[in-house]
Coordinates of N, CA and C in Angstrom, one line a residue:
M1 N 140.6 104.0 82.4 CA 140.0 105.1 82.6 C 138.5 105.0 82.0
D2 N 138.2 104.0 81.2 CA 136.8 103.9 80.5 C 135.9 103.3 81.6
S3 N 136.5 102.6 82.5 CA 135.7 101.9 83.9 C 135.3 103.0 84.7
E4 N 136.2 104.1 85.0 CA 135.6 105.2 85.8 C 134.8 106.1 85.2
R5 N 135.1 106.3 84.0 CA 133.7 107.1 83.1 C 132.6 106.4 83.0
A6 N 132.7 104.9 83.1 CA 131.3 104.2 83.0 C 130.6 104.2 84.6
R7 N 131.4 104.2 85.8 CA 131.0 104.3 86.8 C 130.4 105.7 87.0
R8 N 130.8 106.8 86.6 CA 130.2 108.1 86.5 C 129.0 108.0 85.8
T9 N 128.7 107.5 84.9 CA 127.7 107.8 84.1 C 126.7 106.9 84.7
Q10 N 126.9 105.9 85.2 CA 126.1 105.0 86.1 C 125.4 105.7 87.2
R11 N 126.5 106.3 87.9 CA 125.8 107.1 89.0 C 125.0 108.1 88.8
R12 N 125.2 108.9 87.7 CA 124.4 110.0 87.4 C 122.9 109.3 87.0
R13 N 123.0 108.3 86.5 CA 121.4 107.5 85.8 C 121.0 107.1 87.3
S14 N 121.5 106.9 88.2 CA 120.8 106.5 89.4 C 120.5 107.4 90.2
E15 N 120.9 108.8 90.2 CA 120.5 109.9 90.6 C 119.4 110.7 90.0
T16 N 118.9 110.1 88.7 CA 118.0 110.7 88.2 C 116.6 110.3 88.7
Q17 N 115.4 111.0 88.9 CA 114.4 110.7 89.3 C 113.5 110.1 88.3
E18 N 113.0 108.9 88.1 CA 112.0 108.6 87.3 C 110.8 108.3 87.8
T19 N 109.7 108.9 87.4 CA 108.4 108.7 88.1 C 107.4 108.4 86.8
R20 N 106.9 107.2 87.2 CA 105.6 106.9 85.8 C 104.5 107.5 86.2
I21 N 103.5 107.5 85.0 CA 102.4 107.9 85.1 C 101.6 106.5 85.1
T22 N 100.4 106.3 85.9 CA 99.9 105.1 86.1 C 98.5 105.1 85.1
T23 N 97.9 106.1 85.2 CA 96.7 106.2 84.4 C 96.9 107.2 83.1
P24 N 96.0 107.0 82.2 CA 96.3 107.9 80.9 C 96.1 109.4 81.5
V25 N 97.0 110.3 80.8 CA 96.6 111.7 81.1 C 95.3 112.1 80.7
R26 N 94.3 112.6 81.4 CA 93.0 113.2 81.3 C 93.0 114.7 81.1
R27 N 92.2 115.3 80.1 CA 92.4 116.4 79.6 C 91.1 116.9 79.8
N28 N 90.9 118.2 80.5 CA 89.5 119.0 80.7 C 89.4 119.6 79.4
E29 N 88.3 119.3 78.8 CA 87.8 119.9 77.4 C 87.9 121.3 77.6
E30 N 87.4 121.7 78.8 CA 87.0 123.5 78.7 C 88.6 124.4 79.1
S31 N 89.6 123.6 79.6 CA 90.8 124.4 79.5 C 92.1 123.3 79.2
I32 N 93.2 123.9 79.5 CA 94.3 123.0 79.0 C 94.9 122.5 80.2
Q33 N 94.0 122.1 81.3 CA 94.8 121.5 82.5 C 94.6 120.0 82.4
W34 N 95.6 119.2 82.9 CA 95.7 118.0 82.7 C 95.9 117.2 84.1
K35 N 95.1 116.1 84.3 CA 95.2 115.6 85.7 C 96.2 114.1 85.4
I36 N 96.8 113.9 86.1 CA 97.9 112.9 86.2 C 98.0 111.9 87.5
Q37 N 98.2 110.7 87.4 CA 98.6 110.0 88.7 C 99.9 109.1 88.6
L38 N 101.0 109.2 89.5 CA 101.9 108.7 89.7 C 102.3 107.5 90.1
T39 N 103.1 106.7 90.0 CA 103.3 105.5 90.4 C 104.1 105.5 91.7
S40 N 104.9 106.2 91.8 CA 105.6 106.7 92.9 C 105.8 108.2 93.5
P41 N 106.0 108.5 94.5 CA 106.0 110.0 94.9 C 107.0 110.7 94.4
A42 N 106.8 112.1 94.2 CA 107.8 112.8 93.6 C 107.9 114.1 94.3
C43 N 109.0 114.6 94.7 CA 109.1 115.6 95.5 C 109.0 117.1 94.7
T44 N 108.0 117.9 95.0 CA 107.9 118.9 94.3 C 107.2 119.9 94.8
E45 N 107.0 121.0 94.5 CA 106.2 122.4 95.3 C 105.0 122.9 94.2
V46 N 104.3 123.4 94.8 CA 103.1 123.9 94.0 C 103.7 125.2 93.2
G47 N 103.4 125.2 92.0 CA 103.8 126.0 91.1 C 105.2 126.0 90.3
E48 N 105.8 124.8 90.8 CA 107.1 124.5 90.3 C 107.0 123.8 88.6
K49 N 107.7 124.0 87.8 CA 107.9 123.6 86.5 C 108.0 122.0 86.5
V50 N 107.4 121.3 85.6 CA 107.8 119.8 85.3 C 107.3 119.4 83.9
A51 N 108.3 118.5 83.6 CA 108.4 118.1 82.1 C 107.9 116.7 81.9
L52 N 107.2 116.3 81.0 CA 106.8 115.0 80.8 C 107.5 114.3 79.5
S53 N 108.2 113.2 79.6 CA 108.8 112.8 78.7 C 108.4 111.4 78.3
R54 N 108.9 110.9 77.3 CA 108.5 109.5 76.8 C 109.4 108.9 75.8
R55 N 109.8 107.6 76.1 CA 110.9 106.7 75.4 C 110.5 106.6 74.2
I56 N 110.8 107.0 73.0 CA 110.5 106.9 71.6 C 111.9 106.2 70.6
E57 N 112.0 105.1 70.4 CA 113.0 104.5 69.7 C 114.1 104.8 70.4
E58 N 114.4 104.3 71.5 CA 115.6 104.3 72.3 C 116.1 105.7 72.4
H59 N 115.4 107.0 72.5 CA 115.7 108.3 72.7 C 114.5 108.8 73.8
W60 N 114.8 109.7 74.7 CA 113.7 110.3 75.3 C 113.2 111.5 74.6
R61 N 112.0 111.8 74.5 CA 111.5 112.8 73.8 C 110.6 113.6 74.9
L62 N 110.5 114.9 74.7 CA 109.9 115.8 75.6 C 108.3 115.6 74.9
V63 N 107.2 115.6 75.4 CA 105.6 115.3 75.1 C 105.0 116.2 75.9
G64 N 105.4 116.8 76.9 CA 104.6 117.9 77.5 C 105.4 118.9 78.5
W65 N 104.9 119.7 79.2 CA 105.5 120.3 80.1 C 104.2 121.4 80.7
G66 N 105.0 121.9 82.0 CA 103.6 122.7 82.6 C 104.1 122.9 84.1
S67 N 103.3 123.3 84.9 CA 103.6 123.5 86.5 C 102.5 122.8 87.3
V68 N 103.0 122.7 88.4 CA 102.1 121.8 89.4 C 101.2 122.8 90.0
Q69 N 100.0 122.5 89.8 CA 98.6 123.3 90.6 C 98.4 122.7 92.0
R70 N 98.5 121.4 92.1 CA 98.0 121.2 93.4 C 98.5 119.5 93.4
G71 N 98.5 119.2 94.8 CA 98.9 117.6 94.8 C 98.5 117.2 96.2
T72 N 99.2 116.1 96.7 CA 98.6 115.6 98.0 C 100.0 115.5 98.7
V73 N 99.9 115.7 99.9 CA 101.2 116.0 100.8 C 101.2 114.5 101.5
L74 N 102.4 113.7 101.4 CA 102.5 112.7 102.3 C 103.4 112.8 103.5
E75 N 103.3 111.9 104.4 CA 103.9 112.2 105.5 C 105.2 110.9 105.5
V76 N 106.1 111.4 106.0 CA 107.2 110.6 105.9 C 107.7 109.9 107.3
D77 N 107.7 108.7 107.4 CA 107.8 108.1 109.0 C 109.1 108.1 109.5

């Protein structure tokens, strides 16, 4: 039974989308907008809420949240 549980856990982990930020987050001093650049594409809509997490001491911590203002559309072949 433990092996079945391990397989389910592994399957859930593989389904989670992880996208990394390549450049430091830049903040506009006049507002609270941040600009980030991702290492891989992420499917999202304008206005959708997102969360920024960081791994600290073996645990994921919420470090920021917000909504998508704009982005780049990528064509799929």
